[in-house]
Tab-separated table of N, CA, C and O in Angstrom:
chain	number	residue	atom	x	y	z
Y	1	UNK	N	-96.373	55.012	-94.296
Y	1	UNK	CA	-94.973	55.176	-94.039
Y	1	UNK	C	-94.513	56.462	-94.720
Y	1	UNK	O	-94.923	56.827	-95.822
Y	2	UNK	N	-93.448	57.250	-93.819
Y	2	UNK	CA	-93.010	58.750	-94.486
Y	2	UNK	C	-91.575	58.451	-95.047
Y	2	UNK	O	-90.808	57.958	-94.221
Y	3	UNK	N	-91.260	58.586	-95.848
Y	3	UNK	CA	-89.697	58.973	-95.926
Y	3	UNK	C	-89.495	60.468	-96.479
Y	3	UNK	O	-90.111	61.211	-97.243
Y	4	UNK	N	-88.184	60.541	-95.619
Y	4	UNK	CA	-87.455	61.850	-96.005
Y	4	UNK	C	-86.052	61.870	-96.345
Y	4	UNK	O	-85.113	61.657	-95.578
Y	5	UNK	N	-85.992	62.236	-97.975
Y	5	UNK	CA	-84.606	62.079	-98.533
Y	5	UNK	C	-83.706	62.980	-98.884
Y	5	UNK	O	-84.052	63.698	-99.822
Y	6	UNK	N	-82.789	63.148	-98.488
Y	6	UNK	CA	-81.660	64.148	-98.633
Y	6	UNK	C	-80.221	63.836	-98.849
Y	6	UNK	O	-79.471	63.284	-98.044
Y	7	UNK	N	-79.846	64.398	-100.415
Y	7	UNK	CA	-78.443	63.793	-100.916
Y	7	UNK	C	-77.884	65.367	-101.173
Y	7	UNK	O	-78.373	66.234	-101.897
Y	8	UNK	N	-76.497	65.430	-100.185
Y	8	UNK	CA	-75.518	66.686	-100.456
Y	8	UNK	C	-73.722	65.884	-100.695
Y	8	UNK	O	-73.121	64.824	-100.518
Y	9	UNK	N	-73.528	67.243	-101.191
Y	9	UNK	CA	-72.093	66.860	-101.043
Y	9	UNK	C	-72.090	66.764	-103.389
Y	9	UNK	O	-72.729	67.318	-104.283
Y	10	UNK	N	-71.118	65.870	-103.319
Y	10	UNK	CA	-70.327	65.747	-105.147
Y	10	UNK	C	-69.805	67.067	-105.397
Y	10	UNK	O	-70.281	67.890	-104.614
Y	11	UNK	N	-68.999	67.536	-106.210
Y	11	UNK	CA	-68.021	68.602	-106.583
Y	11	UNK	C	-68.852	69.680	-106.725
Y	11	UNK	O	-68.299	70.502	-105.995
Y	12	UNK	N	-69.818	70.218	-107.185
Y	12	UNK	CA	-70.289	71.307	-106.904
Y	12	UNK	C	-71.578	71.539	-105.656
Y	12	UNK	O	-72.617	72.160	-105.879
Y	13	UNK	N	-71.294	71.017	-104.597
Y	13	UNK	CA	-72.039	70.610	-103.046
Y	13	UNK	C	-73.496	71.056	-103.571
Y	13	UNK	O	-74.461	70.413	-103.985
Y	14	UNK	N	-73.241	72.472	-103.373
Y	14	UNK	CA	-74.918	72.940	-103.364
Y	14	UNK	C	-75.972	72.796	-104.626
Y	14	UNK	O	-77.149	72.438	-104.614
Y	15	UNK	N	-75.225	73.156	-105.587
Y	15	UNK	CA	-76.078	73.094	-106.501
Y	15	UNK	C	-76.652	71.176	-106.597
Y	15	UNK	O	-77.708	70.636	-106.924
Y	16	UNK	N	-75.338	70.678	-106.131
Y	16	UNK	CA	-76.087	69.256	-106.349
Y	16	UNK	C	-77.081	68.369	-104.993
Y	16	UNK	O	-77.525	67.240	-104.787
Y	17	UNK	N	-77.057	69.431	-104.460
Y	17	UNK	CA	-78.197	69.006	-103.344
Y	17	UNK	C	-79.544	68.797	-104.061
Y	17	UNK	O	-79.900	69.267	-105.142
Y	18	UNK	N	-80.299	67.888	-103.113
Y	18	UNK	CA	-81.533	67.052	-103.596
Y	18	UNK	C	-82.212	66.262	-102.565
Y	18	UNK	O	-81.741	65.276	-101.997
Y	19	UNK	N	-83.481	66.845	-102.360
Y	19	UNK	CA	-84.536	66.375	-101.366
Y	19	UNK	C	-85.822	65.661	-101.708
Y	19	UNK	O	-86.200	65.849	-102.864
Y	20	UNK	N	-86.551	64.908	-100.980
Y	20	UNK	CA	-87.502	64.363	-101.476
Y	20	UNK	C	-88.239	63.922	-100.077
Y	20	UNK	O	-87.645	63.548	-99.066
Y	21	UNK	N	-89.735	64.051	-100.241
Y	21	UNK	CA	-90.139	63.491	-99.175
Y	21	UNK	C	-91.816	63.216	-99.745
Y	21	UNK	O	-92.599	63.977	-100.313
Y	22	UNK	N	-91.931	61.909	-99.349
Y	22	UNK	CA	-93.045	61.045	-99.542
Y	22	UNK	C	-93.855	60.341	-98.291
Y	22	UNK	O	-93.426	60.110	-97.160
Y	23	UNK	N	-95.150	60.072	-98.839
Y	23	UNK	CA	-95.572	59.325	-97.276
Y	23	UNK	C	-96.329	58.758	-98.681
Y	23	UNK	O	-96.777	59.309	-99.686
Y	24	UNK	N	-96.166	56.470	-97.905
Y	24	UNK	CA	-96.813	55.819	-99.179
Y	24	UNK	C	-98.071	56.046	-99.504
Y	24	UNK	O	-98.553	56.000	-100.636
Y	25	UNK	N	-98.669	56.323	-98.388
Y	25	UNK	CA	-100.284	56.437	-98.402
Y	25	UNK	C	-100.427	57.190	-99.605
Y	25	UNK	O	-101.149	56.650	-100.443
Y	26	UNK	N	-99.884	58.404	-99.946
Y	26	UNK	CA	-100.411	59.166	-100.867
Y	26	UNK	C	-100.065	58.587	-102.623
Y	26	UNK	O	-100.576	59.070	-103.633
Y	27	UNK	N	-99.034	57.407	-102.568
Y	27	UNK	CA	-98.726	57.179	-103.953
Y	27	UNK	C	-99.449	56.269	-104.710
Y	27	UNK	O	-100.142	55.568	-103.972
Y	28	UNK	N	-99.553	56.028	-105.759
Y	28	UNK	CA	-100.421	55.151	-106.349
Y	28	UNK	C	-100.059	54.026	-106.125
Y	28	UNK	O	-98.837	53.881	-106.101
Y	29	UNK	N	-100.836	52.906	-105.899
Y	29	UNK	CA	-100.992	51.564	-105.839
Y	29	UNK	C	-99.584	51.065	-106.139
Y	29	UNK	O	-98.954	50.552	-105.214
Y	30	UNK	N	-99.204	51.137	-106.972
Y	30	UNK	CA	-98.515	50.291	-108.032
Y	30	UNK	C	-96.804	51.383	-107.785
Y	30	UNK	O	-95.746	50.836	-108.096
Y	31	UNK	N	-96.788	52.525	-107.354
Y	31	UNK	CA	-95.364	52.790	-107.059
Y	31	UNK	C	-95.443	52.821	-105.515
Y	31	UNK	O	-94.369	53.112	-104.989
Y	32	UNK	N	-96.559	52.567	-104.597
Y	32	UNK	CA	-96.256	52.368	-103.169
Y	32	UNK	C	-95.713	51.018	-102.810
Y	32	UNK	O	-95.096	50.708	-101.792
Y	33	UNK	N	-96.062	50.256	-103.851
Y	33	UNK	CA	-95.747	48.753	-103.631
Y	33	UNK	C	-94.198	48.287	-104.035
Y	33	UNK	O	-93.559	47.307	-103.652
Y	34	UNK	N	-93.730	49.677	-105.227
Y	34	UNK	CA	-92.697	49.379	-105.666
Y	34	UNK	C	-91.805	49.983	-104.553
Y	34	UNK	O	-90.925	49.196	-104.207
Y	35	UNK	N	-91.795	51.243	-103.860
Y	35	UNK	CA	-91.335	51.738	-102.455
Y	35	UNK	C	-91.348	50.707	-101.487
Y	35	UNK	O	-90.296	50.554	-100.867
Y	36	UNK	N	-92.194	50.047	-101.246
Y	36	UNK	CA	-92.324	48.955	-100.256
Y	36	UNK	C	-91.368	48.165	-100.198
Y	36	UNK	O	-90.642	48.078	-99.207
Y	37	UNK	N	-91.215	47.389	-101.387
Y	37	UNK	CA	-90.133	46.422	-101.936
Y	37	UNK	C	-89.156	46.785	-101.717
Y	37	UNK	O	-88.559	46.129	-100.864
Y	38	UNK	N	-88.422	47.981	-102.308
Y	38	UNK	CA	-87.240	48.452	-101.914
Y	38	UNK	C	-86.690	48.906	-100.592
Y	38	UNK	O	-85.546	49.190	-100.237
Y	39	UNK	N	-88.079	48.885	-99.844
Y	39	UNK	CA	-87.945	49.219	-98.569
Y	39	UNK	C	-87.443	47.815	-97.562
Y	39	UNK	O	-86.656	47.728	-96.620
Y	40	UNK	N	-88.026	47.142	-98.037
Y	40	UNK	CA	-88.156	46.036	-97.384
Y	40	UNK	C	-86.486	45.422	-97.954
Y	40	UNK	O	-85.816	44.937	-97.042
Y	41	UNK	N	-85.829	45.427	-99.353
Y	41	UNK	CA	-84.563	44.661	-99.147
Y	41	UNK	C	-83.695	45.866	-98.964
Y	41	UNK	O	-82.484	45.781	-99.173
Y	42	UNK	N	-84.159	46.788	-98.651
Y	42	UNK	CA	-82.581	47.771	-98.029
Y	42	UNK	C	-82.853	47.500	-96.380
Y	42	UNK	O	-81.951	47.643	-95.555
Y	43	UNK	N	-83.654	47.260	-96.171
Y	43	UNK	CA	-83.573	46.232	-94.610
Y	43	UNK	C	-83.029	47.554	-93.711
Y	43	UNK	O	-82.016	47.441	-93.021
Y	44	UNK	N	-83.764	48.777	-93.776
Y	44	UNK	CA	-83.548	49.732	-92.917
Y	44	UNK	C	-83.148	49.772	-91.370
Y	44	UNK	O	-82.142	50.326	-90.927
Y	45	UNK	N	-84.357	48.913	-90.439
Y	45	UNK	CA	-83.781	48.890	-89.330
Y	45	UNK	C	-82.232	48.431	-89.017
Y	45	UNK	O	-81.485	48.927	-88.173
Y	46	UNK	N	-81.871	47.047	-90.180
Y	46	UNK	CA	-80.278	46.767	-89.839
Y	46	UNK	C	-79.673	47.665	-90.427
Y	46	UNK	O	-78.568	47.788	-89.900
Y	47	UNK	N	-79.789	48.245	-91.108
Y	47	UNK	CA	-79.410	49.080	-91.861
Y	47	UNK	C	-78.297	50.414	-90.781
Y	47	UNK	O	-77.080	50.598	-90.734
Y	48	UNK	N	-79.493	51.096	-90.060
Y	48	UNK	CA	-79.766	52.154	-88.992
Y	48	UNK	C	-78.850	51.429	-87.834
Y	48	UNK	O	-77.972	52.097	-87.287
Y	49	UNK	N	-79.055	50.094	-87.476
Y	49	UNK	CA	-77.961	49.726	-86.001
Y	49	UNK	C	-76.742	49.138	-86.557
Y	49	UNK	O	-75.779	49.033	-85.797
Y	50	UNK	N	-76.615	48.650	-88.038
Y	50	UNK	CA	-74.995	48.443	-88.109
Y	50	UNK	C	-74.499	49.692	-88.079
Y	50	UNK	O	-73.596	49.967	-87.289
Y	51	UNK	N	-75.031	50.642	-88.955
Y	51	UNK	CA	-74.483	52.174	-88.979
Y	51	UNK	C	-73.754	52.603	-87.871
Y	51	UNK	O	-72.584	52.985	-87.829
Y	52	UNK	N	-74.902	52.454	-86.623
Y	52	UNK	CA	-74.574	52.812	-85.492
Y	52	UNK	C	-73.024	52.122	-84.801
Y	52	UNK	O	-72.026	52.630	-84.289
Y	53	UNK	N	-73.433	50.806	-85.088
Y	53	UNK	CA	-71.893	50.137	-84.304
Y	53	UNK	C	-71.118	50.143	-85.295
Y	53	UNK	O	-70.198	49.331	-85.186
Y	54	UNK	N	-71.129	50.969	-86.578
Y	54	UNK	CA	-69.898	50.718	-86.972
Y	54	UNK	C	-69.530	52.575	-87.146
Y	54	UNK	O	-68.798	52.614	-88.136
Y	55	UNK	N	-69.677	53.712	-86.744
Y	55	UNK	CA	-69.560	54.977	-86.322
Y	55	UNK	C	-68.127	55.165	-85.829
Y	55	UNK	O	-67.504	56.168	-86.177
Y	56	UNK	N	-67.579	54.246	-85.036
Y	56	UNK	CA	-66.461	54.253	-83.634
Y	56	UNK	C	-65.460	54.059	-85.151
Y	56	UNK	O	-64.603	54.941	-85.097
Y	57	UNK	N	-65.350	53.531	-85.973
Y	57	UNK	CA	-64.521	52.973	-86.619
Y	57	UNK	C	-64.650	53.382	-88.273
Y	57	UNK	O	-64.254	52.731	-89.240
Y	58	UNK	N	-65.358	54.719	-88.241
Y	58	UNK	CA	-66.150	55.482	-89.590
Y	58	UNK	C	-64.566	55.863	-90.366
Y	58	UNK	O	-63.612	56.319	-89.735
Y	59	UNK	N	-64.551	55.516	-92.064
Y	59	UNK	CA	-63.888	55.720	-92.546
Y	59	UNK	C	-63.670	57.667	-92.816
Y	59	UNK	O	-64.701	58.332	-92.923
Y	60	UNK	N	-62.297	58.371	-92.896
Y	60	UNK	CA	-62.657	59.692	-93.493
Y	60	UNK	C	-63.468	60.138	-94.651
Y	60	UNK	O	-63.462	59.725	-95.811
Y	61	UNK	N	-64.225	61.146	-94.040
Y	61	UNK	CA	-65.335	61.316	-95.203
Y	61	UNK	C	-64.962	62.044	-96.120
Y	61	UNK	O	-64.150	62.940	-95.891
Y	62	UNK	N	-65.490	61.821	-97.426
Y	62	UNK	CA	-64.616	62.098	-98.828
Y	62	UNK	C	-65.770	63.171	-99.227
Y	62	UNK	O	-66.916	62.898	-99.584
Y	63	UNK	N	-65.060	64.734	-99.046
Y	63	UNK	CA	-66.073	65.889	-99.081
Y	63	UNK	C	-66.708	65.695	-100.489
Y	63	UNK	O	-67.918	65.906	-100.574
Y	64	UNK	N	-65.780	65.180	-102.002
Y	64	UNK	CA	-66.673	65.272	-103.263
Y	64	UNK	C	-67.465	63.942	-103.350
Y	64	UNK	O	-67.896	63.608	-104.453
Y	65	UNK	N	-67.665	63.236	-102.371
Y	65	UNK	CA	-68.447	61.711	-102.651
Y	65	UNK	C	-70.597	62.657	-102.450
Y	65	UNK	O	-71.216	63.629	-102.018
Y	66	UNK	N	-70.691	61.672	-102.991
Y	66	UNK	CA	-72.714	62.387	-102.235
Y	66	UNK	C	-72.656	61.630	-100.874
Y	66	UNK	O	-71.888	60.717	-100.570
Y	67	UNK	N	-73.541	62.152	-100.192
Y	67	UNK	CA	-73.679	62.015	-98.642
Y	67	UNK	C	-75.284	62.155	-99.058
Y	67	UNK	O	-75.672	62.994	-99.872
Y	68	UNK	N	-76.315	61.048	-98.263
Y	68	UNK	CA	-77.596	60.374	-98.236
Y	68	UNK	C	-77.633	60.528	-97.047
Y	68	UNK	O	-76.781	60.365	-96.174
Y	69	UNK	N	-79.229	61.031	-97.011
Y	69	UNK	CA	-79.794	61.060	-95.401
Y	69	UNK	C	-81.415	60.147	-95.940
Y	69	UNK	O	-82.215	60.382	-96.845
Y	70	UNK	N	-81.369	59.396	-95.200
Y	70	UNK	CA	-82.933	58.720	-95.190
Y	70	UNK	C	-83.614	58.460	-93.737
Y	70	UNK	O	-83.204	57.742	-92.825
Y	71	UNK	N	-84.808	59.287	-93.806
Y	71	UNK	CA	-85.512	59.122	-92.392
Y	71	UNK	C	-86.642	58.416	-92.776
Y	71	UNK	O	-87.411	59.012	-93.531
Y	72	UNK	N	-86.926	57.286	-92.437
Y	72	UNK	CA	-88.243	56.137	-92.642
Y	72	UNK	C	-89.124	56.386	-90.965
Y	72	UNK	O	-88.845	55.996	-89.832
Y	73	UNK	N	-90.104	57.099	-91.445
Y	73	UNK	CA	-91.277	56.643	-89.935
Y	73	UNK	C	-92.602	55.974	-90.467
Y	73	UNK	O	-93.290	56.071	-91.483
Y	74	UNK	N	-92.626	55.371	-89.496
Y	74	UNK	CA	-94.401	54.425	-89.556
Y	74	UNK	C	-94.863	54.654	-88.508
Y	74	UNK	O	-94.472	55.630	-87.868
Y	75	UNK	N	-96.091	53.588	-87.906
Y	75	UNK	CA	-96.393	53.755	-86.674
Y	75	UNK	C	-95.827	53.739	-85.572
Y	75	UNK	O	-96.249	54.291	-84.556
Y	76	UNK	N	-94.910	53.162	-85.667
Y	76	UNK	CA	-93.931	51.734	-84.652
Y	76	UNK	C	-92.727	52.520	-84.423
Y	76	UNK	O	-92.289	52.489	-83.273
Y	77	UNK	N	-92.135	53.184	-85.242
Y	77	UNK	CA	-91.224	53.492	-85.581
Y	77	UNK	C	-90.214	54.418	-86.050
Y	77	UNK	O	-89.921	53.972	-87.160
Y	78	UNK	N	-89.381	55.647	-85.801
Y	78	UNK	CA	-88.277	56.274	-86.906
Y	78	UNK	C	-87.188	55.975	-87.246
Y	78	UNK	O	-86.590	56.872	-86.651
Y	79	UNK	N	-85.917	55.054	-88.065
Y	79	UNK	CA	-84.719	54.857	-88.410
Y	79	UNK	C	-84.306	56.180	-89.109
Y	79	UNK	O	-85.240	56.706	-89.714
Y	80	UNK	N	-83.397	56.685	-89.151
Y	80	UNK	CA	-82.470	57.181	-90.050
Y	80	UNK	C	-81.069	56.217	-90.542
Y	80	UNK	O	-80.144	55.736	-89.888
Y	81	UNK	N	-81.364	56.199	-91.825
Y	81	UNK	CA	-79.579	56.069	-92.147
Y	81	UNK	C	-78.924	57.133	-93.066
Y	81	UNK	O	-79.647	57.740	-93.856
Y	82	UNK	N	-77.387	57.433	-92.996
Y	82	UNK	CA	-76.994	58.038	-93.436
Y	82	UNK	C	-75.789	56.944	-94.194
Y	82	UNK	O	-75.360	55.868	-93.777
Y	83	UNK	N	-75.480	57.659	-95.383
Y	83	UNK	CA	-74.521	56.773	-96.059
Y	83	UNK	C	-73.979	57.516	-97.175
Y	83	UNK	O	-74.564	58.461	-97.704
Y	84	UNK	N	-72.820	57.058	-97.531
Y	84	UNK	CA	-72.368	57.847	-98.982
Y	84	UNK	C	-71.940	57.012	-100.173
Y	84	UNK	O	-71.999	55.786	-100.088
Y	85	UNK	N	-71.573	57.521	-101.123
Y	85	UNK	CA	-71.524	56.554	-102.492
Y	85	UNK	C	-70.209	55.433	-101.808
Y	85	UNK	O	-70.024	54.246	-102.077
Y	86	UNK	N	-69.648	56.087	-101.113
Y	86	UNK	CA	-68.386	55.174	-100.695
Y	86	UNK	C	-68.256	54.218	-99.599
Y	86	UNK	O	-67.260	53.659	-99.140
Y	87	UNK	N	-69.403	54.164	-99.310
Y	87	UNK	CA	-69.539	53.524	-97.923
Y	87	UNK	C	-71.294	52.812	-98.243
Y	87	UNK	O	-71.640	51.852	-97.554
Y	88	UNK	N	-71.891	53.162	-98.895
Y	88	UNK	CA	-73.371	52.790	-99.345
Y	88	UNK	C	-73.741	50.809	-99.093
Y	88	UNK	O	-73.051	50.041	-99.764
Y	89	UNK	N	-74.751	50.246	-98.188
Y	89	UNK	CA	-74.605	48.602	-98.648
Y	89	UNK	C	-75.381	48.519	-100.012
Y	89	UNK	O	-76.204	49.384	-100.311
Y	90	UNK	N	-75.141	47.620	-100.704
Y	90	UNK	CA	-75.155	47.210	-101.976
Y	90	UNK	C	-77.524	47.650	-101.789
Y	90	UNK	O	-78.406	48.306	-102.344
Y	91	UNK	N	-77.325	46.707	-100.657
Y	91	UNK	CA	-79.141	46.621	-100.810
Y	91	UNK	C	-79.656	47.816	-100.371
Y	91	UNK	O	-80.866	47.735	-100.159
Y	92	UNK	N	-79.245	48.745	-100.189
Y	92	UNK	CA	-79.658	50.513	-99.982
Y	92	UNK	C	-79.757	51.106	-101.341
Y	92	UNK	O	-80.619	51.873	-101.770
Y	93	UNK	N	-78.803	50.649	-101.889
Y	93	UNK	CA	-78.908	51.657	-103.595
Y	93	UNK	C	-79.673	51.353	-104.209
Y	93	UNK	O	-79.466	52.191	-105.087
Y	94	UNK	N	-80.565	50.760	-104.598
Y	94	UNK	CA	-81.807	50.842	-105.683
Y	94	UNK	C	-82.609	51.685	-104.951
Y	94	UNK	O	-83.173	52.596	-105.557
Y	95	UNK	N	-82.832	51.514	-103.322
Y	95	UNK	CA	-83.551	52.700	-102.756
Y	95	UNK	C	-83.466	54.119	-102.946
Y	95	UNK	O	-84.468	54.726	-103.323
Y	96	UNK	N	-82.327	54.752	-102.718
Y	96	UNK	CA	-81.363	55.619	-103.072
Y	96	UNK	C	-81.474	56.086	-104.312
Y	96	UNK	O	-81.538	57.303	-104.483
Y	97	UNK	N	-81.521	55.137	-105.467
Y	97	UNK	CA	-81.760	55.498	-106.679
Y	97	UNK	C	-83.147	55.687	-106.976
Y	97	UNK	O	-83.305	56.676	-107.691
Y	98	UNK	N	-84.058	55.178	-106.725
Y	98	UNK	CA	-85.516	55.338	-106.466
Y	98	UNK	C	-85.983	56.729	-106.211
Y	98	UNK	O	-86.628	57.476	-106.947
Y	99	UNK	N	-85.497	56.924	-104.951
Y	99	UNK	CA	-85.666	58.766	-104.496
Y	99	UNK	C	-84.957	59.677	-104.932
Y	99	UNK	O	-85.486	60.772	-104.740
Y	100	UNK	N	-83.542	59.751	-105.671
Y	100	UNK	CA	-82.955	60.270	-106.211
Y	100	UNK	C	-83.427	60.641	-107.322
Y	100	UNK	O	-83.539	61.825	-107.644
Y	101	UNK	N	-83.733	59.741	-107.979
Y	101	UNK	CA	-84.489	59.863	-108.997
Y	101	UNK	C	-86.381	60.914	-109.476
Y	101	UNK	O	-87.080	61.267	-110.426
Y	102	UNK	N	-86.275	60.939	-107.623
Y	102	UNK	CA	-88.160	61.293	-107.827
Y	102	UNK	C	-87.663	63.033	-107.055
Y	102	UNK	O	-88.268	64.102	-107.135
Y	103	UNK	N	-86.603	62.762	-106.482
Y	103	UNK	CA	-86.223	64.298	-105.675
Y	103	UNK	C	-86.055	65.080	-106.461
Y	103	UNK	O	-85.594	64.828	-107.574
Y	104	UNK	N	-86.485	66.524	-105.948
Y	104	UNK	CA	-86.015	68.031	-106.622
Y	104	UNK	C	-84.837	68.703	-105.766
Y	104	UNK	O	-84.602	68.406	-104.595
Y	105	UNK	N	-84.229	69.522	-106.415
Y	105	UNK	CA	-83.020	70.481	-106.276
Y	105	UNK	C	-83.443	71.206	-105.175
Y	105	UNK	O	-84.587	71.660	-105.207
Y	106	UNK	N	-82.623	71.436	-104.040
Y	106	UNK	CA	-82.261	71.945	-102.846
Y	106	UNK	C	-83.619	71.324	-101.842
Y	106	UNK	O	-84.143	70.215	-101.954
Y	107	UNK	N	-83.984	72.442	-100.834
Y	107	UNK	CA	-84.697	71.746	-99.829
Y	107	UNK	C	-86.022	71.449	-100.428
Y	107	UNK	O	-86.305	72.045	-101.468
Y	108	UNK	N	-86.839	70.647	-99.943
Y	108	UNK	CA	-88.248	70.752	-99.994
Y	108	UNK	C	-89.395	70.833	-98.838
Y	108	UNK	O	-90.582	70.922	-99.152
């Protein structure tokens, strides 16, 4: 599985940009499993189609909030979700914090 993570936006936009991109295969045992987990209760695919039906009815976006891009592919599959600190579901943020945490400053 690949993910690709990208957080812009908070009061100074650029400098606080932050990317990250992983595929599990390459991580060790023991943090692919911990990716997994988090993968599995941020429940991406619902994740990706509530997003979608709820778009028509998207709150104004708050330019100093962070803005999250997550692209998950496997075999089967690509979701993206996008989300911000203000709009984020509760079971996305440990994910979020996970890659945030492992990402470097601007693109990668």
């Amino acid at each position: 599985m690949r993910i690709s993570f990208d957080r812009a936006g908070g009061f100074a936009a650029p400098a606080m940009r932050r990317s990250f991109k992983v595929d599990t295969d390459e991580l060790a045992a023991d943090e692919a499993e911990e990716l997994r987990g988090l993968l599995a209760e941020a429940d991406i695919p619902s994740a990706a189609s509530r997003q979608n039906a709820e778009r028509a009815g998207a709150a104004r976006p708050r330019p100093d909030a962070f803005h999250y891009r997550l692209v998950v592919e496997d075999d089967e599959d690509t979701r993206t979700v996008v989300a911000s600190d203000a709009d984020m579901p509760e079971s996305l943020r440990p994910l979020v914090q996970w890659l945030t945490k492992r990402s470097t400053p601007g693109d990668s």
